[in-house]
PDB file of C-alpha atoms in Angstrom:
ATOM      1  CA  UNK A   1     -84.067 -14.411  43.222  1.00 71.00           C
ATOM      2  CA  UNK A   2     -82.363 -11.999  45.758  1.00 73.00           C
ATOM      3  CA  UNK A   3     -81.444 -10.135  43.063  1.00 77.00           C
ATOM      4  CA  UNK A   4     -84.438  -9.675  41.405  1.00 79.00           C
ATOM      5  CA  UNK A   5     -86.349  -8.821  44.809  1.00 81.00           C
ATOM      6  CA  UNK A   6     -83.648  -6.486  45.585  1.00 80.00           C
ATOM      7  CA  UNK A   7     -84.312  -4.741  41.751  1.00 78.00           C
ATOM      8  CA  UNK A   8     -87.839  -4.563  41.718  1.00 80.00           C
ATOM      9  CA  UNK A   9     -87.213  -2.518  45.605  1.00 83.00           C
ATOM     10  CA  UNK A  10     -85.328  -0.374  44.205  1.00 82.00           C
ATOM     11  CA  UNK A  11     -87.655   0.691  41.335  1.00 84.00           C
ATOM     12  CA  UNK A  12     -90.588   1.006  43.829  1.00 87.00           C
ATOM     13  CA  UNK A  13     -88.377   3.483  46.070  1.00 85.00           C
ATOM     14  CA  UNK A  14     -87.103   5.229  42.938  1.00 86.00           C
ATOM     15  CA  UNK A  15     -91.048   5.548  41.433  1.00 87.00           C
ATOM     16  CA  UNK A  16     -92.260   6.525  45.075  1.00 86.00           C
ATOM     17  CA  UNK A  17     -89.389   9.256  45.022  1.00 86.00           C
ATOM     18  CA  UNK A  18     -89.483  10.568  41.496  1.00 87.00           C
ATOM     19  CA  UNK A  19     -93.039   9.402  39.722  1.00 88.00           C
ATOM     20  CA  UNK A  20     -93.990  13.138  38.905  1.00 91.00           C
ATOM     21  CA  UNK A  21     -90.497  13.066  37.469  1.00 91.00           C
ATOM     22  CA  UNK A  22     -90.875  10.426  35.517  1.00 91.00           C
ATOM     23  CA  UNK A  23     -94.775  11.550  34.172  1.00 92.00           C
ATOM     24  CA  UNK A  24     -93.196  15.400  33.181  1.00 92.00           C
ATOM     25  CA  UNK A  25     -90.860  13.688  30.909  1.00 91.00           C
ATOM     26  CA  UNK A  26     -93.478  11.076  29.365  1.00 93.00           C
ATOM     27  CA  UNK A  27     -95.373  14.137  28.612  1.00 93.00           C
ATOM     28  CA  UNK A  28     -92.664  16.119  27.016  1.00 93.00           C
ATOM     29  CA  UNK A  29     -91.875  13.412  24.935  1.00 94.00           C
ATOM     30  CA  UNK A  30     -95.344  12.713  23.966  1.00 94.00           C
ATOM     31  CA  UNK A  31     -95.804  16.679  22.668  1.00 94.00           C
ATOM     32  CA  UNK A  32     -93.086  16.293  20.713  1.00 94.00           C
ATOM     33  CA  UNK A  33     -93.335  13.361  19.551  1.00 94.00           C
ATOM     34  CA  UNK A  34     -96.942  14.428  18.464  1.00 94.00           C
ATOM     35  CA  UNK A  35     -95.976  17.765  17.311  1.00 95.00           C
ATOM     36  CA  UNK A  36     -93.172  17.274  15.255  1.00 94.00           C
ATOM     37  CA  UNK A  37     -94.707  13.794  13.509  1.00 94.00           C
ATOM     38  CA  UNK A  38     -97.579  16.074  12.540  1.00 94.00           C
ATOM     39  CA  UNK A  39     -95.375  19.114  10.763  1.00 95.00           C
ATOM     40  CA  UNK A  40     -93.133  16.500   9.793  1.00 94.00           C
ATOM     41  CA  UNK A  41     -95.987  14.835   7.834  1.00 93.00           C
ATOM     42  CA  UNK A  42     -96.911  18.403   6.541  1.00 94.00           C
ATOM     43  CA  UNK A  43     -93.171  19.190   5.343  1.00 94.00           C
ATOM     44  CA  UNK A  44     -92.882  15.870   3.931  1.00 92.00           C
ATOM     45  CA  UNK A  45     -96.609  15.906   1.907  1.00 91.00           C
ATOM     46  CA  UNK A  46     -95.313  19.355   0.215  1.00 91.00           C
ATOM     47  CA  UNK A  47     -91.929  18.056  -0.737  1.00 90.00           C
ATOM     48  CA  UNK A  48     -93.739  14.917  -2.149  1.00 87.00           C
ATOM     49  CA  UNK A  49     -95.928  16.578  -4.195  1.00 86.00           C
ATOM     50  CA  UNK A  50     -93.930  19.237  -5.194  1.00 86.00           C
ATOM     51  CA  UNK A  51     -91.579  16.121  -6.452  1.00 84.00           C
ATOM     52  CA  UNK A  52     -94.021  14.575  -8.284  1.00 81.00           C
ATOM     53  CA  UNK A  53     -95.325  17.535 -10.693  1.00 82.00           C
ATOM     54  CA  UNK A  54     -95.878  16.518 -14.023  1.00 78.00           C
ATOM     55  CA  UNK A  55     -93.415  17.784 -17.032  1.00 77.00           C
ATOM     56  CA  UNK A  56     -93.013  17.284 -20.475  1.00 77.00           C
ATOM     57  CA  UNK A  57     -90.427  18.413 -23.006  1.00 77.00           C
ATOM     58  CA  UNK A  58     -93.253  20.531 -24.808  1.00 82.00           C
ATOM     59  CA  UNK A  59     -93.711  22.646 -21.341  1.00 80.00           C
ATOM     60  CA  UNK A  60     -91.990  26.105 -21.517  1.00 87.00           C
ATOM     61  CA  UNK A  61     -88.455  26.214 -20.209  1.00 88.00           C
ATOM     62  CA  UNK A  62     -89.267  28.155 -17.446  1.00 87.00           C
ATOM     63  CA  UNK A  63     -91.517  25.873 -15.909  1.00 84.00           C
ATOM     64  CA  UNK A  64     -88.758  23.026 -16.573  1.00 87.00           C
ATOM     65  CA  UNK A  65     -86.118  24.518 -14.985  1.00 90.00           C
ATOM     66  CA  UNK A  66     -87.690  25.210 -12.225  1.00 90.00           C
ATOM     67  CA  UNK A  67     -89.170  21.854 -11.158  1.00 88.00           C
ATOM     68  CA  UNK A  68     -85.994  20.975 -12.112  1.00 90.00           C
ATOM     69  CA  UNK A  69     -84.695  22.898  -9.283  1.00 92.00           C
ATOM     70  CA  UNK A  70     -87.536  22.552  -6.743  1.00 91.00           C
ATOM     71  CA  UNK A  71     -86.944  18.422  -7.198  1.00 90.00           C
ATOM     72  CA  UNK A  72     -83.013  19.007  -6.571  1.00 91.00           C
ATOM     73  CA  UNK A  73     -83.751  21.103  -3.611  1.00 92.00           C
ATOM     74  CA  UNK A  74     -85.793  18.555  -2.470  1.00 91.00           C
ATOM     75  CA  UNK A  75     -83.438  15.792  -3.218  1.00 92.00           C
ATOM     76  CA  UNK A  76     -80.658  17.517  -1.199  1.00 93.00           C
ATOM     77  CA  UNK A  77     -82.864  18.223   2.152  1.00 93.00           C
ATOM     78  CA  UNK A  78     -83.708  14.365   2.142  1.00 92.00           C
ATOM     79  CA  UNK A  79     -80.463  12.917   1.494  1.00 92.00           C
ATOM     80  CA  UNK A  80     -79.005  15.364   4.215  1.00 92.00           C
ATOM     81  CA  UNK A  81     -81.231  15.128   7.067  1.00 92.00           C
ATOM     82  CA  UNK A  82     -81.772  10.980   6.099  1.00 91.00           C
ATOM     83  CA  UNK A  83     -77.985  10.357   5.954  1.00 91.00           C
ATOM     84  CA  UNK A  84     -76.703  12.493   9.260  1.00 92.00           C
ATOM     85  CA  UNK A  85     -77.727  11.087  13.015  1.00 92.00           C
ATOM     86  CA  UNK A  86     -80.476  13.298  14.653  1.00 92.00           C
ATOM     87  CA  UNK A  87     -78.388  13.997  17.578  1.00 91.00           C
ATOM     88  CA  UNK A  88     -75.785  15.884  15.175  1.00 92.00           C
ATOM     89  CA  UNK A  89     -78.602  17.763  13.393  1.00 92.00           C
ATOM     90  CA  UNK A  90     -79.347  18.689  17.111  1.00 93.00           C
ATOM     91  CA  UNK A  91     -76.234  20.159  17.857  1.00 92.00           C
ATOM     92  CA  UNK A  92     -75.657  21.964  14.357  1.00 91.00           C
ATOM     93  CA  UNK A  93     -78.666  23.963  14.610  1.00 92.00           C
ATOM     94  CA  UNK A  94     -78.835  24.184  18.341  1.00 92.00           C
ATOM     95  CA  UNK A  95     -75.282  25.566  18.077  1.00 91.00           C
ATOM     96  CA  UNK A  96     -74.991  26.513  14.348  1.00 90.00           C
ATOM     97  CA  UNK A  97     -77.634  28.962  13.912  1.00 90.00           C
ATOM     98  CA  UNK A  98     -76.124  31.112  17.158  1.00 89.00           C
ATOM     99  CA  UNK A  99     -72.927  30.904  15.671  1.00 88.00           C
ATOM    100  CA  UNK A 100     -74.031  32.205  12.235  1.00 88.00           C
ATOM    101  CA  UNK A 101     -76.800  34.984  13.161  1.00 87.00           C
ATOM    102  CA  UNK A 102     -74.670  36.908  16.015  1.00 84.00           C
ATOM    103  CA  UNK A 103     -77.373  36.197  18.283  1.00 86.00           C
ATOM    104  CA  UNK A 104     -79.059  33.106  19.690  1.00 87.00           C
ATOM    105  CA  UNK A 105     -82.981  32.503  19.582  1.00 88.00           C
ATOM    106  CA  UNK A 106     -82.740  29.338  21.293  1.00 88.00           C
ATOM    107  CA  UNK A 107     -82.330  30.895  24.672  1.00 86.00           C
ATOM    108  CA  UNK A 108     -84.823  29.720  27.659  1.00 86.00           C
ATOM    109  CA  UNK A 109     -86.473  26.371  28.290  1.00 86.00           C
ATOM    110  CA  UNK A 110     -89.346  28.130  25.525  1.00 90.00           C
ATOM    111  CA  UNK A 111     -85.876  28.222  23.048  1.00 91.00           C
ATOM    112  CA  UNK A 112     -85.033  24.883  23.642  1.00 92.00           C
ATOM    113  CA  UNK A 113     -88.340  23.576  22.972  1.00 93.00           C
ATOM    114  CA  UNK A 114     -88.519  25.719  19.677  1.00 93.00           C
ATOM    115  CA  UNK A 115     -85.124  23.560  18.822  1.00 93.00           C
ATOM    116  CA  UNK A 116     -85.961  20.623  19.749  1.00 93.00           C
ATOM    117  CA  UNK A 117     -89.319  20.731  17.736  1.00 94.00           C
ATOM    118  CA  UNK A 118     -87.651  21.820  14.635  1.00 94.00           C
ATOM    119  CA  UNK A 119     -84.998  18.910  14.890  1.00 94.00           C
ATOM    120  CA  UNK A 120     -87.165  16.824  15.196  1.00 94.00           C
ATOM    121  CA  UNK A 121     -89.907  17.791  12.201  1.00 95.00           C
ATOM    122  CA  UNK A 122     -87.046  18.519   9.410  1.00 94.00           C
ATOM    123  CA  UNK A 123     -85.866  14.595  10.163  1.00 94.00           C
ATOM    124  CA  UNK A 124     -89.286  13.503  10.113  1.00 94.00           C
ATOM    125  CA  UNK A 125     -90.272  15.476   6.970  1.00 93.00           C
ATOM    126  CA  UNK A 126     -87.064  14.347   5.254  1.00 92.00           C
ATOM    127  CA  UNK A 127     -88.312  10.463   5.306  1.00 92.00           C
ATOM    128  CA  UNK A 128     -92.176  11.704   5.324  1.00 92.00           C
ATOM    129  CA  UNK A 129     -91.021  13.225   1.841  1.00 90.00           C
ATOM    130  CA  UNK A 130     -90.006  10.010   0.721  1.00 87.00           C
ATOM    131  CA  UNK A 131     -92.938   8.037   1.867  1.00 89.00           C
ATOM    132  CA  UNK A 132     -95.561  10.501   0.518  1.00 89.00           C
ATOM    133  CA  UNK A 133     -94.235  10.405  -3.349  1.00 86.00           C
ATOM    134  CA  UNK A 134     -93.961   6.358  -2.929  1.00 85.00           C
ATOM    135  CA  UNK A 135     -97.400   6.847  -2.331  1.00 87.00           C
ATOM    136  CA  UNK A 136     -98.557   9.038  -5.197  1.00 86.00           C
ATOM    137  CA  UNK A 137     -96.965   7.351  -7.923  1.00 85.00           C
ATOM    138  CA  UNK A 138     -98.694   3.972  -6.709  1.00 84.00           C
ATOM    139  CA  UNK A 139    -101.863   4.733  -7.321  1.00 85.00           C
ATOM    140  CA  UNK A 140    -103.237   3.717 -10.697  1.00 84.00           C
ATOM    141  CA  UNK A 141    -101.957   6.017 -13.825  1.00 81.00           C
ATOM    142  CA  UNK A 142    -105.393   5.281 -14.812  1.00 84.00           C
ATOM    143  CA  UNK A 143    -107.647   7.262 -11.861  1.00 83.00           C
ATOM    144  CA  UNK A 144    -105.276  10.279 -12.972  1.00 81.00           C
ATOM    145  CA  UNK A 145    -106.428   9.803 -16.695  1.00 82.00           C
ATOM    146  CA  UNK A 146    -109.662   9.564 -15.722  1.00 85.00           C
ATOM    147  CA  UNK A 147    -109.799  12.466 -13.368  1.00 84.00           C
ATOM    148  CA  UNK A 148    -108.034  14.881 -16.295  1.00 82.00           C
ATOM    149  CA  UNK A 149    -110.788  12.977 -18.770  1.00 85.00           C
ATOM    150  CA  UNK A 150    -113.832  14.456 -17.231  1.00 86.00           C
ATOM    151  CA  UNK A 151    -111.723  17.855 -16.812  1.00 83.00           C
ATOM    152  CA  UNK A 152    -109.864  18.187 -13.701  1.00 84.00           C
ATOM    153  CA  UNK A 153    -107.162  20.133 -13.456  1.00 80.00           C
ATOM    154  CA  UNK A 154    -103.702  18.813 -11.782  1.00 76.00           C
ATOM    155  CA  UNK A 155    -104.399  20.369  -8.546  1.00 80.00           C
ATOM    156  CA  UNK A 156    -107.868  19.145  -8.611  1.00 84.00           C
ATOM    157  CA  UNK A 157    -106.733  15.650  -9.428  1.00 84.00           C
ATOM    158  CA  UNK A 158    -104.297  15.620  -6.628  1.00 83.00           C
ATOM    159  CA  UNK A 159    -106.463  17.004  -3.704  1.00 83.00           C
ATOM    160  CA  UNK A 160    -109.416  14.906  -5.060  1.00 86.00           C
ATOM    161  CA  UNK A 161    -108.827  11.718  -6.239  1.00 86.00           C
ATOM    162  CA  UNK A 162    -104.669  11.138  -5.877  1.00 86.00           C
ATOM    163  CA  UNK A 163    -104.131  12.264  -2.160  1.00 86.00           C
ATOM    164  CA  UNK A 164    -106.201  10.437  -0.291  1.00 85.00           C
ATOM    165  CA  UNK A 165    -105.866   7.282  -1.649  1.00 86.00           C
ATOM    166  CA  UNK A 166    -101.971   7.652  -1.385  1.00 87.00           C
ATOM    167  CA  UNK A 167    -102.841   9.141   2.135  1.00 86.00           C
ATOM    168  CA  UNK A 168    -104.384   5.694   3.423  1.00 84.00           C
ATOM    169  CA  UNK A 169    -101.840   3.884   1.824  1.00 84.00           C
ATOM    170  CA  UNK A 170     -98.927   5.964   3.899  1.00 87.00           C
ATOM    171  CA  UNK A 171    -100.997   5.710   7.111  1.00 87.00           C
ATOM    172  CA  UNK A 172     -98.275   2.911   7.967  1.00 87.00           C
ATOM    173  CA  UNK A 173     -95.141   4.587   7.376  1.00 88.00           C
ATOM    174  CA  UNK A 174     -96.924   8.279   9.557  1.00 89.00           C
ATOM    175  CA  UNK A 175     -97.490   5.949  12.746  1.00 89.00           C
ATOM    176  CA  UNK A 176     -94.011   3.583  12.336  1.00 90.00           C
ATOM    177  CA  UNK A 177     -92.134   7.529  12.425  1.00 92.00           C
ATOM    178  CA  UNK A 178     -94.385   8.356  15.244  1.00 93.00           C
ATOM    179  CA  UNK A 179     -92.951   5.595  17.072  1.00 93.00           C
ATOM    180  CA  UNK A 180     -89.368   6.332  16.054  1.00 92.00           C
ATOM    181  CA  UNK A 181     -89.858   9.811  17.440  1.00 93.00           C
ATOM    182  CA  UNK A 182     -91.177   8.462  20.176  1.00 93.00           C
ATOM    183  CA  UNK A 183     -87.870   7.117  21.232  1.00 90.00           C
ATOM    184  CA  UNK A 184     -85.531   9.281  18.849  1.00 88.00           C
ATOM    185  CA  UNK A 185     -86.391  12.347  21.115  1.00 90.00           C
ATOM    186  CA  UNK A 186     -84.167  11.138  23.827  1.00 89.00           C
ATOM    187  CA  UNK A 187     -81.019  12.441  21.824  1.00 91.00           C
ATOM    188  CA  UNK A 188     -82.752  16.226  22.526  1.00 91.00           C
ATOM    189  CA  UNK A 189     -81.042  15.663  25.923  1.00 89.00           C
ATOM    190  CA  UNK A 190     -77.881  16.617  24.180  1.00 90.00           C
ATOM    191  CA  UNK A 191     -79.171  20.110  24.073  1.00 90.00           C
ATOM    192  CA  UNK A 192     -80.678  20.270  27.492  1.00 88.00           C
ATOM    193  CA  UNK A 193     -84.282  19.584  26.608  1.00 90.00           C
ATOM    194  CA  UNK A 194     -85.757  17.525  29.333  1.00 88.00           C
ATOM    195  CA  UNK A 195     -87.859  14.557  28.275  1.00 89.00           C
ATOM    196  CA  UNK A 196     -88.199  10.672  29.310  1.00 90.00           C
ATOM    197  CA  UNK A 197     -84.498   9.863  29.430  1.00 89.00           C
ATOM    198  CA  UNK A 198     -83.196  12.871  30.632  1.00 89.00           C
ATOM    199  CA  UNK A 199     -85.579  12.645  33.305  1.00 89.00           C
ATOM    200  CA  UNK A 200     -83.253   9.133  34.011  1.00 88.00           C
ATOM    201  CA  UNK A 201     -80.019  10.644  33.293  1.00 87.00           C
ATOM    202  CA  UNK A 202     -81.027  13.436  35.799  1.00 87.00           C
ATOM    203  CA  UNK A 203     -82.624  11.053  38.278  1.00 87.00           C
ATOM    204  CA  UNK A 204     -79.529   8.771  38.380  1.00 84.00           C
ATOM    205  CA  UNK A 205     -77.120  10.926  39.066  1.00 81.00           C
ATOM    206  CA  UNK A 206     -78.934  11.506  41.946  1.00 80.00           C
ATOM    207  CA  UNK A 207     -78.958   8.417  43.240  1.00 81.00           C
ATOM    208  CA  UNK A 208     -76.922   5.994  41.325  1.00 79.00           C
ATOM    209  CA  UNK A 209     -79.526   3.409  40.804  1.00 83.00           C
ATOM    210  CA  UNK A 210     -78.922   3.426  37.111  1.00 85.00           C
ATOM    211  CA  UNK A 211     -80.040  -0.554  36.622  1.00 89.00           C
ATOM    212  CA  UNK A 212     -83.401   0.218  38.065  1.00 87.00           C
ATOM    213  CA  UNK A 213     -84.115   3.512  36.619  1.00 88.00           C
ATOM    214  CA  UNK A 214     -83.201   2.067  33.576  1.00 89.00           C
ATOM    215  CA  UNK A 215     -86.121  -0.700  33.816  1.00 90.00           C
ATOM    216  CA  UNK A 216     -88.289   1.960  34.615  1.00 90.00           C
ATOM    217  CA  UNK A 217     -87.339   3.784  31.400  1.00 90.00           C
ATOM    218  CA  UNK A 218     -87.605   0.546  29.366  1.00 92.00           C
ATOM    219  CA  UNK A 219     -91.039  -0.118  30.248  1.00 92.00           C
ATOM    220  CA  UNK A 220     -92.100   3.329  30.131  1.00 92.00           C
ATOM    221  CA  UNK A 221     -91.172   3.433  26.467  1.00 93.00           C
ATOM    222  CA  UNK A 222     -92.461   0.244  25.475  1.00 93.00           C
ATOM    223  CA  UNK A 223     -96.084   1.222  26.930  1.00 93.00           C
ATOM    224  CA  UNK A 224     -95.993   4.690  24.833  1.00 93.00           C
ATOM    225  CA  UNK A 225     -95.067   2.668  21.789  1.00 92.00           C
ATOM    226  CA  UNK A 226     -97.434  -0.181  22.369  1.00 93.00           C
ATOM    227  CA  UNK A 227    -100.133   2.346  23.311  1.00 92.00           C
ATOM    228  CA  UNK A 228     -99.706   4.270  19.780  1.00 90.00           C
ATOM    229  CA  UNK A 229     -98.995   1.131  17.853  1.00 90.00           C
ATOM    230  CA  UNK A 230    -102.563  -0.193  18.774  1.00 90.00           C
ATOM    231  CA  UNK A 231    -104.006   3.249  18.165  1.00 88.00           C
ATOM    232  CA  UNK A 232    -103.010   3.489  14.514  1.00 86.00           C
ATOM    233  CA  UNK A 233    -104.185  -0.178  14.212  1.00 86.00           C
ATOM    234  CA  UNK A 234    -107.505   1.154  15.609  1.00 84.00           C
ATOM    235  CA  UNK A 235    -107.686   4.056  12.946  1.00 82.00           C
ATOM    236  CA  UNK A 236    -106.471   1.408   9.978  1.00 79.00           C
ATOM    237  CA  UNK A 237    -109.666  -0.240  10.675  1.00 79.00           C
ATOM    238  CA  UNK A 238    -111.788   2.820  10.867  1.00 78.00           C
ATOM    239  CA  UNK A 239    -110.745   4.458   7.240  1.00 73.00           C
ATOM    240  CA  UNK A 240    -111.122   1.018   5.907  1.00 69.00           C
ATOM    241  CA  UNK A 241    -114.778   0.847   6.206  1.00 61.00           C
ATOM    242  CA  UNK A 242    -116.916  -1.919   6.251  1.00 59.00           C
ATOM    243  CA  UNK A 243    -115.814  -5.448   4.886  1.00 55.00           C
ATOM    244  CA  UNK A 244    -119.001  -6.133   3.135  1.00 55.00           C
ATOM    245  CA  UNK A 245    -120.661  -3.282   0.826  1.00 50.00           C
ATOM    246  CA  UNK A 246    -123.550  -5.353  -0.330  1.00 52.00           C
ATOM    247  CA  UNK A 247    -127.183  -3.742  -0.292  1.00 47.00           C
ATOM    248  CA  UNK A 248    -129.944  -5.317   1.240  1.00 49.00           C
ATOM    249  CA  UNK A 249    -131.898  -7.654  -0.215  1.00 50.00           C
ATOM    250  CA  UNK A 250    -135.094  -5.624  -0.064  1.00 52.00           C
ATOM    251  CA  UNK A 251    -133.704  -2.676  -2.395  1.00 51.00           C
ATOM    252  CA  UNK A 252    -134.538  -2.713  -6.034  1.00 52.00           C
ATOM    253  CA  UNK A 253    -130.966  -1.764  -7.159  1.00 50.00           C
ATOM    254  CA  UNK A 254    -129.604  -5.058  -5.792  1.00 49.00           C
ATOM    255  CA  UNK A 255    -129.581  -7.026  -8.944  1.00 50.00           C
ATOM    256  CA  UNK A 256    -127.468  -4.326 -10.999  1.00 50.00           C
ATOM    257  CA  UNK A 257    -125.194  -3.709  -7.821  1.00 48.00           C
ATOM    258  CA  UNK A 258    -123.651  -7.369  -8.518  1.00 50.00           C
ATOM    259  CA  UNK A 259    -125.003  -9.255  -5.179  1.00 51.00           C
ATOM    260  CA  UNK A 260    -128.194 -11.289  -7.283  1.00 49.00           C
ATOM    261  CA  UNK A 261    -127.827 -14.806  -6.568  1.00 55.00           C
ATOM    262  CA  UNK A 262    -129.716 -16.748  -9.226  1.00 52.00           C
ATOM    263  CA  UNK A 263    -133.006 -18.465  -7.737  1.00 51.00           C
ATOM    264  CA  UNK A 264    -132.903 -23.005  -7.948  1.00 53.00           C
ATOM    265  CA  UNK A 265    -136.346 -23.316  -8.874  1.00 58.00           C
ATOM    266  CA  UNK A 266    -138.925 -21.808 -10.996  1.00 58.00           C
ATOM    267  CA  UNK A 267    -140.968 -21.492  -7.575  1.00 61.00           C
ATOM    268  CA  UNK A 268    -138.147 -19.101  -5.916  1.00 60.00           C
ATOM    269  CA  UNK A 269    -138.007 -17.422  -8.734  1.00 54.00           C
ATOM    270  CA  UNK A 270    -141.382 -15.988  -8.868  1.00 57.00           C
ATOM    271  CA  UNK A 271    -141.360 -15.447  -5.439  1.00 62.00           C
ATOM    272  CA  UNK A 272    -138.796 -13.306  -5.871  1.00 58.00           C
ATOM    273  CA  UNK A 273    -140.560 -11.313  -8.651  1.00 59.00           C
ATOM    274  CA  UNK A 274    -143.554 -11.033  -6.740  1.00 58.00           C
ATOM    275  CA  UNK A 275    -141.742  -9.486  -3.271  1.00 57.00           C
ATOM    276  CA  UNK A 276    -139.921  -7.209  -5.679  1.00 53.00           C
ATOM    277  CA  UNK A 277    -143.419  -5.751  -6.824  1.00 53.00           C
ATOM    278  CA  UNK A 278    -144.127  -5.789  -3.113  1.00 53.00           C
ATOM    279  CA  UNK A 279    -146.454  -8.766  -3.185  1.00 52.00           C
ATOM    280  CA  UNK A 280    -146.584 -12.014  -1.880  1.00 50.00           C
ATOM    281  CA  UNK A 281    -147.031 -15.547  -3.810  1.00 48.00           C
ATOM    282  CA  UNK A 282    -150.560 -17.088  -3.780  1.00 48.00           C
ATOM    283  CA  UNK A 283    -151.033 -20.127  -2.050  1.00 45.00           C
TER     284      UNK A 283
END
């Protein structure tokens, strides 16, 4: 018990001390987090559908060979940014590009947010990728038959009637990487950008109260996360729509739209035919 007293003292000196602190790095990693899960999202919707182009062995070679190319491309960026740690990808191109230009562009607190965000986009675009051509090639061959029947083009098919039913289905996998940025931005500390946990790592070597600041970290991360995980839930619910479609019982279309019930006696039944004709029954 003395310990715990003695713990949660210490966090209340170290929030009362360093709460703005603490708040600037919450809000660096939300921006990112945000920023990079969106052009993430956008990088990994092109790849997808650039991945799942249509081609058949009577299409010119030109056009082969390239989506042949364009899909191993593709193939490569996922495999390399999915199969490396995020804090090495850091350091390559934090480091790297330098190295390789003659000149660094990743200079200032302005450069190492430019870094940081790009990190942090490719990585997510490189699963996005993944997620977004699951989703196109589970909706129903049939809608894109139909869609080409009445004399859509590809294009049109896709923006129309493919993407945003493979959209909703993905809306999962976009908020479970938003929460893995979330917390995967703390390895940007390795290039000095200064969110949530280098706001600790800074903070404790002030002080030494790693234990504490720690707990402090811990909870802050789990509230972000909670926070956005009841969000999407919240916007799940909202593209779903309605759970009942049926029209109301007053509208003349309701026996072809499938909700008729059929009447038990003769007597409900032309009382039914008679509010339908907008009278009443005759007593």
């Amino acid at each position: 018990m003395d310990k715990l007293i003695s713990l949660g003292d210490n966090i209340a000196r170290l929030w009362a001390a360093y709460a703005p602190q603490y708040l600037n790095g919450v809000r660096n990693t939300l921006v990112l987090a945000v920023a990079a899960t969106v052009i993430g999202f956008l990088i990994g919707l092109l790849c997808g559908i650039l991945n799942t182009i249509p081609y058949t062995g009577r299409d010119p070679m030109p056009k082969r060979v390239l989506l042949k190319l364009i899909r191993g491309l593709v193939r490569i960026y996922v495999e390399v940014f999915r199969g490396t740690p995020m804090v090495l990808q850091a350091v390559f191109i934090y480091y790297g590009i330098p190295y390789f230009l003659g000149y660094n562009p990743f200079k200032g607190n302005a450069g190492i947010w430019l870094c940081s965000l790009i990190v942090v986009s490719i990585n997510t675009g490189a699963y996005m990728a993944e997620a977004v051509r699951g989703g196109i090639i589970s909706i129903d061959p049939g809608q894109t038959e139909g869609a080409k029947a009445i004399g859509m083009n590809h294009v049109q098919t896709m923006t129309c009637v493919v993407l945003p039913q493979a959209i909703r289905n993905i809306i999962p996998q976009i908020g479970n990487n938003f929460i893995i940025n979330i917390k995967d931005t703390s390895v940007m500390f390795i290039i000095g950008f200064v969110e949530f946990f280098a706001t600790h790592r800074n903070i404790v070597g002030n002080n030494l109260l790693y234990f504490p600041s720690a707990t402090i970290e811990m909870l802050g991360y789990l509230c972000m996360t909670l926070l956005a995980s009841f969000l999407l839930r919240h916007l799940e619910k909202r593209m779903d729509g309605a759970d009942n479609y049926d029209l109301v019982a007053s509208d003349a279309l309701t026996t072809t739209a499938g909700t008729y019930t059929h009447p038990k006696t003769p007597e409900d039944l032309l009382e039914r035919n008679l509010e339908t004709k907008g009278g009443r029954p005759h007593v």
